[in-house]
GROMACS .gro file of C-alpha atoms in nm:
model
  322
    1MET     CA    1  17.601   6.582   9.353
    2ALA     CA    2  17.722   6.242   9.242
    3PRO     CA    3  18.037   6.086   9.390
    4ASP     CA    4  18.210   6.141   9.052
    5SER     CA    5  18.186   6.518   9.091
    6LEU     CA    6  18.530   6.566   9.250
    7ASP     CA    7  18.792   6.704   9.015
    8LEU     CA    8  19.166   6.649   9.058
    9VAL     CA    9  19.328   6.990   9.019
   10ASP     CA   10  19.661   7.161   9.084
   11TYR     CA   11  19.665   7.456   9.322
   12PRO     CA   12  19.938   7.646   9.511
   13GLU     CA   13  20.071   7.504   9.836
   14PRO     CA   14  19.886   7.668  10.127
   15GLU     CA   15  20.093   7.905  10.339
   16PRO     CA   16  20.051   7.869  10.717
   17SER     CA   17  19.945   8.180  10.905
   18ALA     CA   18  20.109   8.282  11.234
   19ARG     CA   19  19.992   7.990  11.452
   20GLU     CA   20  19.929   7.737  11.177
   21ILE     CA   21  20.132   7.442  11.060
   22ARG     CA   22  20.145   7.302  10.709
   23VAL     CA   23  20.120   6.926  10.697
   24ARG     CA   24  20.246   6.701  10.419
   25VAL     CA   25  19.957   6.457  10.391
   26GLU     CA   26  20.044   6.088  10.406
   27ALA     CA   27  19.691   5.947  10.433
   28CYS     CA   28  19.334   6.071  10.454
   29ALA     CA   29  19.045   5.842  10.541
   30VAL     CA   30  18.711   5.879  10.363
   31CYS     CA   31  18.409   5.963  10.580
   32ARG     CA   32  18.036   5.954  10.515
   33THR     CA   33  18.037   6.322  10.609
   34ASP     CA   34  18.246   6.383  10.295
   35LEU     CA   35  17.971   6.215  10.096
   36HIS     CA   36  17.702   6.427  10.266
   37LEU     CA   37  17.896   6.743  10.177
   38ILE     CA   38  17.952   6.641   9.817
   39GLU     CA   39  17.590   6.544   9.765
   40GLY     CA   40  17.454   6.861   9.927
   41ASP     CA   41  17.305   6.707  10.243
   42ILE     CA   42  17.528   6.942  10.445
   43ASP     CA   43  17.610   7.298  10.339
   44PRO     CA   44  17.984   7.348  10.291
   45GLY     CA   45  18.136   7.648  10.458
   46LYS     CA   46  18.308   7.747  10.133
   47LEU     CA   47  18.318   7.649   9.768
   48PRO     CA   48  18.518   7.516   9.608
   49VAL     CA   49  18.655   7.310   9.895
   50VAL     CA   50  18.892   7.015   9.925
   51PRO     CA   51  18.720   6.741  10.131
   52GLY     CA   52  18.877   6.518  10.393
   53HIS     CA   53  18.913   6.545  10.769
   54MET     CA   54  19.083   6.225  10.887
   55ILE     CA   55  19.435   6.332  10.802
   56VAL     CA   56  19.773   6.195  10.901
   57GLY     CA   57  20.093   6.360  10.789
   58THR     CA   58  20.415   6.531  10.890
   59VAL     CA   59  20.481   6.893  10.973
   60GLU     CA   60  20.671   7.058  10.687
   61GLN     CA   61  20.631   7.428  10.768
   62THR     CA   62  20.532   7.630  11.073
   63GLY     CA   63  20.393   7.980  11.113
   64PHE     CA   64  20.612   8.235  11.288
   65GLU     CA   65  20.420   8.202  11.618
   66ALA     CA   66  20.375   7.823  11.605
   67ARG     CA   67  20.585   7.650  11.873
   68ARG     CA   68  20.405   7.326  11.954
   69PHE     CA   69  20.552   7.103  11.682
   70GLN     CA   70  20.885   7.058  11.511
   71LEU     CA   71  20.946   6.997  11.143
   72GLY     CA   72  20.903   6.627  11.070
   73ASP     CA   73  20.665   6.558  11.360
   74ARG     CA   74  20.376   6.326  11.277
   75VAL     CA   75  20.037   6.483  11.343
   76GLY     CA   76  19.669   6.417  11.289
   77ILE     CA   77  19.404   6.663  11.175
   78ALA     CA   78  19.038   6.592  11.247
   79TRP     CA   79  18.696   6.748  11.178
   80LEU     CA   80  18.702   7.026  11.441
   81ARG     CA   81  18.949   7.298  11.340
   82HIS     CA   82  18.831   7.618  11.511
   83THR     CA   83  18.614   7.739  11.799
   84CYS     CA   84  18.570   8.088  11.940
   85GLY     CA   85  18.708   8.002  12.286
   86ARG     CA   86  18.490   8.269  12.448
   87CYS     CA   87  18.130   8.144  12.452
   88ASP     CA   88  17.968   7.959  12.742
   89ASP     CA   89  18.004   7.627  12.559
   90CYS     CA   90  18.375   7.673  12.496
   91ARG     CA   91  18.438   7.785  12.853
   92SER     CA   92  18.242   7.493  12.999
   93GLY     CA   93  18.429   7.222  12.807
   94ALA     CA   94  18.162   7.180  12.538
   95GLU     CA   95  18.353   7.342  12.252
   96ASN     CA   96  18.187   7.100  12.010
   97LEU     CA   97  17.868   7.304  12.055
   98CYS     CA   98  18.033   7.640  11.979
   99ARG     CA   99  17.824   7.826  11.722
  100GLY     CA  100  18.143   7.975  11.580
  101SER     CA  101  18.303   7.637  11.514
  102GLU     CA  102  18.464   7.555  11.181
  103TYR     CA  103  18.545   7.218  11.028
  104THR     CA  104  18.818   7.067  10.815
  105GLY     CA  105  18.714   6.987  10.459
  106CYS     CA  106  18.409   7.210  10.501
  107HIS     CA  107  18.511   7.563  10.604
  108ALA     CA  108  18.873   7.510  10.500
  109ASP     CA  109  19.049   7.276  10.259
  110GLY     CA  110  19.101   6.925  10.388
  111GLY     CA  111  19.313   6.620  10.327
  112TYR     CA  112  19.224   6.495   9.979
  113ALA     CA  113  19.546   6.674   9.888
  114ASP     CA  114  19.923   6.674   9.906
  115SER     CA  115  19.923   6.926  10.192
  116CYS     CA  116  19.694   7.130  10.415
  117VAL     CA  117  19.715   7.377  10.703
  118VAL     CA  118  19.563   7.388  11.051
  119ASP     CA  119  19.603   7.590  11.369
  120GLU     CA  120  19.859   7.401  11.576
  121SER     CA  121  19.623   7.382  11.876
  122TYR     CA  122  19.379   7.170  11.672
  123ALA     CA  123  19.637   6.914  11.558
  124TYR     CA  124  19.697   6.586  11.742
  125ALA     CA  125  20.046   6.464  11.821
  126LEU     CA  126  20.090   6.111  11.686
  127ASP     CA  127  20.367   5.859  11.725
  128ASP     CA  128  20.502   5.630  11.455
  129ALA     CA  129  20.385   5.303  11.613
  130TRP     CA  130  20.110   5.257  11.355
  131SER     CA  131  20.109   5.335  10.987
  132ALA     CA  132  19.942   5.651  10.860
  133LEU     CA  133  19.690   5.434  10.673
  134GLU     CA  134  19.584   5.260  10.997
  135THR     CA  135  19.576   5.577  11.202
  136ALA     CA  136  19.372   5.801  10.971
  137PRO     CA  137  19.029   5.639  11.040
  138LEU     CA  138  19.074   5.696  11.413
  139LEU     CA  139  19.053   6.072  11.360
  140CYS     CA  140  18.679   6.089  11.296
  141SER     CA  141  18.516   5.748  11.278
  142GLY     CA  142  18.700   5.658  11.595
  143ILE     CA  143  18.668   5.987  11.783
  144ILE     CA  144  18.297   6.031  11.704
  145GLY     CA  145  18.233   5.669  11.798
  146TYR     CA  146  18.416   5.729  12.126
  147ARG     CA  147  18.199   6.032  12.204
  148ALA     CA  148  17.884   5.835  12.117
  149LEU     CA  149  17.988   5.557  12.355
  150GLN     CA  150  18.057   5.813  12.627
  151ARG     CA  151  17.711   5.962  12.577
  152ALA     CA  152  17.558   5.616  12.606
  153ALA     CA  153  17.655   5.645  12.975
  154LEU     CA  154  17.689   5.271  13.031
  155ALA     CA  155  17.729   5.131  13.379
  156PRO     CA  156  18.004   4.869  13.427
  157GLY     CA  157  17.912   4.563  13.223
  158GLY     CA  158  17.621   4.743  13.053
  159SER     CA  159  17.513   4.623  12.709
  160VAL     CA  160  17.502   4.837  12.395
  161GLY     CA  161  17.334   4.787  12.059
  162LEU     CA  162  17.511   4.919  11.750
  163PHE     CA  163  17.268   5.000  11.467
  164GLY     CA  164  17.462   5.010  11.142
  165PHE     CA  165  17.795   4.831  11.148
  166GLY     CA  166  18.037   5.029  10.937
  167SER     CA  167  18.378   5.168  11.023
  168SER     CA  168  18.281   5.373  11.329
  169ALA     CA  169  18.065   5.099  11.479
  170ALA     CA  170  18.340   4.841  11.433
  171MET     CA  171  18.581   5.058  11.631
  172VAL     CA  172  18.320   5.120  11.901
  173ALA     CA  173  18.262   4.745  11.920
  174ARG     CA  174  18.630   4.689  11.994
  175LEU     CA  175  18.629   4.973  12.245
  176ALA     CA  176  18.317   4.835  12.416
  177ARG     CA  177  18.476   4.491  12.442
  178HIS     CA  178  18.792   4.645  12.586
  179ARG     CA  179  18.578   4.813  12.855
  180GLY     CA  180  18.384   4.496  12.932
  181HIS     CA  181  18.055   4.589  12.761
  182PRO     CA  182  17.879   4.322  12.553
  183PHE     CA  183  17.772   4.463  12.217
  184PHE     CA  184  17.483   4.365  11.993
  185ALA     CA  185  17.515   4.439  11.620
  186PHE     CA  186  17.228   4.540  11.392
  187SER     CA  187  17.286   4.566  11.017
  188ARG     CA  188  17.116   4.487  10.687
  189GLY     CA  189  17.449   4.373  10.541
  190GLU     CA  190  17.544   4.011  10.596
  191ALA     CA  191  17.914   4.088  10.556
  192HIS     CA  192  17.886   4.349  10.831
  193LEU     CA  193  17.711   4.101  11.058
  194GLU     CA  194  17.986   3.846  10.998
  195GLU     CA  195  18.246   4.111  11.082
  196ALA     CA  196  18.059   4.188  11.405
  197LYS     CA  197  18.064   3.821  11.499
  198ARG     CA  198  18.439   3.805  11.431
  199ILE     CA  199  18.493   4.099  11.666
  200GLY     CA  200  18.291   3.924  11.935
  201ALA     CA  201  17.928   4.035  11.915
  202ALA     CA  202  17.699   3.886  12.177
  203TRP     CA  203  17.432   3.882  11.906
  204ALA     CA  204  17.404   3.997  11.544
  205GLY     CA  205  17.091   4.050  11.336
  206HIS     CA  206  16.875   4.297  11.146
  207ALA     CA  207  16.733   4.623  11.284
  208ASP     CA  208  16.382   4.482  11.324
  209ASP     CA  209  16.501   4.162  11.491
  210HIS     CA  210  16.478   4.123  11.868
  211PRO     CA  211  16.818   4.070  12.033
  212GLY     CA  212  16.670   3.842  12.299
  213GLU     CA  213  16.714   4.079  12.590
  214PRO     CA  214  16.659   4.451  12.656
  215LEU     CA  215  16.970   4.661  12.602
  216ASP     CA  216  17.107   4.925  12.835
  217ALA     CA  217  17.181   5.160  12.546
  218ALA     CA  218  17.193   5.178  12.169
  219ILE     CA  219  17.397   5.386  11.926
  220VAL     CA  220  17.258   5.454  11.579
  221PHE     CA  221  17.536   5.493  11.322
  222ALA     CA  222  17.321   5.437  11.014
  223PRO     CA  223  17.205   5.771  10.862
  224ALA     CA  224  16.857   5.623  10.826
  225GLY     CA  225  16.572   5.768  11.032
  226PRO     CA  226  16.361   5.450  11.014
  227VAL     CA  227  16.623   5.277  11.232
  228VAL     CA  228  16.544   5.502  11.529
  229PRO     CA  229  16.211   5.342  11.638
  230PRO     CA  230  16.359   4.988  11.650
  231ALA     CA  231  16.654   5.120  11.849
  232LEU     CA  232  16.417   5.278  12.102
  233ARG     CA  233  16.220   4.954  12.128
  234ALA     CA  234  16.540   4.759  12.189
  235VAL     CA  235  16.649   4.948  12.502
  236ARG     CA  236  16.523   4.883  12.855
  237PRO     CA  237  16.319   5.131  13.063
  238GLY     CA  238  16.554   5.418  13.142
  239GLY     CA  239  16.774   5.318  12.848
  240ARG     CA  240  16.942   5.564  12.617
  241VAL     CA  241  16.959   5.586  12.237
  242VAL     CA  242  17.241   5.795  12.089
  243LEU     CA  243  17.227   5.920  11.729
  244ALA     CA  244  17.587   5.938  11.611
  245GLY     CA  245  17.553   6.080  11.260
  246ILE     CA  246  17.592   6.435  11.134
  247HIS     CA  247  17.299   6.383  10.897
  248MET     CA  248  16.999   6.151  10.904
  249SER     CA  249  16.698   6.092  10.682
  250GLU     CA  250  16.356   6.171  10.823
  251ILE     CA  251  16.268   5.991  11.145
  252PRO     CA  252  15.919   5.834  11.133
  253ALA     CA  253  15.657   5.943  11.383
  254LEU     CA  254  15.726   5.794  11.725
  255ASP     CA  255  15.462   5.633  11.941
  256TYR     CA  256  15.500   5.774  12.291
  257GLU     CA  257  15.408   5.457  12.480
  258ARG     CA  258  15.605   5.217  12.257
  259HIS     CA  259  15.916   5.425  12.201
  260LEU     CA  260  15.965   5.693  12.467
  261PHE     CA  261  15.767   5.609  12.778
  262HIS     CA  262  15.946   5.453  13.078
  263GLU     CA  263  16.197   5.741  13.083
  264LYS     CA  264  16.385   5.637  12.771
  265ILE     CA  265  16.631   5.900  12.651
  266LEU     CA  266  16.691   5.995  12.286
  267THR     CA  267  16.999   6.211  12.231
  268SER     CA  268  17.258   6.292  11.966
  269VAL     CA  269  17.625   6.363  11.909
  270GLU     CA  270  17.760   6.685  11.760
  271ALA     CA  271  18.122   6.665  11.652
  272ASN     CA  272  18.373   6.624  11.935
  273THR     CA  273  18.599   6.818  12.167
  274ARG     CA  274  18.975   6.809  12.140
  275ALA     CA  275  18.976   6.638  12.479
  276ASP     CA  276  18.767   6.359  12.326
  277GLY     CA  277  19.028   6.315  12.057
  278VAL     CA  278  19.320   6.295  12.298
  279ALA     CA  279  19.138   6.052  12.528
  280PHE     CA  280  19.027   5.826  12.245
  281LEU     CA  281  19.367   5.809  12.078
  282GLU     CA  282  19.523   5.708  12.411
  283GLU     CA  283  19.259   5.442  12.474
  284ALA     CA  284  19.273   5.314  12.117
  285CYS     CA  285  19.646   5.262  12.156
  286ALA     CA  286  19.600   5.082  12.489
  287ALA     CA  287  19.323   4.864  12.346
  288GLY     CA  288  19.507   4.791  12.022
  289ILE     CA  289  19.220   4.919  11.808
  290ARG     CA  290  19.345   4.891  11.452
  291PRO     CA  291  19.075   4.961  11.194
  292LYS     CA  292  19.036   4.749  10.885
  293VAL     CA  293  19.118   4.962  10.581
  294GLN     CA  294  19.082   4.952  10.205
  295VAL     CA  295  19.347   5.169  10.041
  296PHE     CA  296  19.295   5.385   9.732
  297PRO     CA  297  19.541   5.622   9.565
  298LEU     CA  298  19.440   5.987   9.593
  299GLU     CA  299  19.341   6.007   9.227
  300ARG     CA  300  19.076   5.737   9.286
  301ALA     CA  301  18.891   5.933   9.555
  302ASN     CA  302  18.568   5.923   9.353
  303GLU     CA  303  18.587   5.544   9.341
  304ALA     CA  304  18.632   5.530   9.719
  305LEU     CA  305  18.329   5.757   9.771
  306ALA     CA  306  18.118   5.548   9.535
  307GLY     CA  307  18.213   5.233   9.725
  308LEU     CA  308  18.119   5.399  10.053
  309LYS     CA  309  17.780   5.505   9.917
  310ALA     CA  310  17.709   5.158   9.780
  311GLY     CA  311  17.820   4.982  10.098
  312GLU     CA  312  18.078   4.784   9.903
  313LEU     CA  313  18.394   4.870  10.095
  314ASP     CA  314  18.595   4.609  10.283
  315GLY     CA  315  18.687   4.834  10.574
  316THR     CA  316  18.739   5.209  10.589
  317ALA     CA  317  18.846   5.367  10.262
  318VAL     CA  318  19.178   5.546  10.306
  319LEU     CA  319  19.343   5.762  10.041
  320ASP     CA  320  19.719   5.711  10.011
  321CYS     CA  321  19.842   6.066   9.956
  322GLY     CA  322  20.211   6.007  10.017
   0.00000   0.00000   0.00000
């Protein structure tokens, strides 16, 4: 599907079930996952579906068993919206791997809307310190970036390469700096490289360039398989490469001795746990991580998606739904 395939339609306000809350949407950030869903790279859980899973709003109605929030409370809704709670993964703290998981804007209507519903246990309590427009990108780009950085398993002072320097990578860069990790930025976009330098990159260049020293870890944000071999070459023996995307084009054949030997580790990220979300939002507040945003009214969602696809956005696209 093309990014102009979203239609603006009227539909009834959703009614919250027993443990759900209905949220009046103030802002919803635009994610590359939305683009993957719209273009058919990822199968949606239902059709038609309202996209959007980086949602900030206020509670306007509660189900009869919902007790966690009060009317008027500010909350966030992210990608993960349901897990079974019974499988080994759920019981071991790895609910992101639950095979019964469901996702906002995929299995249920999301935040490109005036309102949406979610089980209260999958909503995040937010304060009013930051605007809804600033907070929305934290709820996926930020949380997934946080989990990717955790999976990089850096030792104190360890270096990390960020391949692809969009919204998520920019937040991880700030988080890495806050933790004392030098970061190295790899991007084909000169504007992105300049942004990385402004944030404090130890080095910035293209994916095939050599950063001048072996890296302790690398995170691949770009959904481009051909970036994986250079990332593996960039890390030291025993280094780790984390693939942070939900979808990636085909990865070229890897040469064992050049790319994987010396106990290099290639791993991935699948969604996040609610604990990841809580921990990241707390750390983002402490570190003062405020994403750069480009605001669009809700009715221009197709324009925001087209800008994301073309790499022409100046920051994270956020839909003003208020």
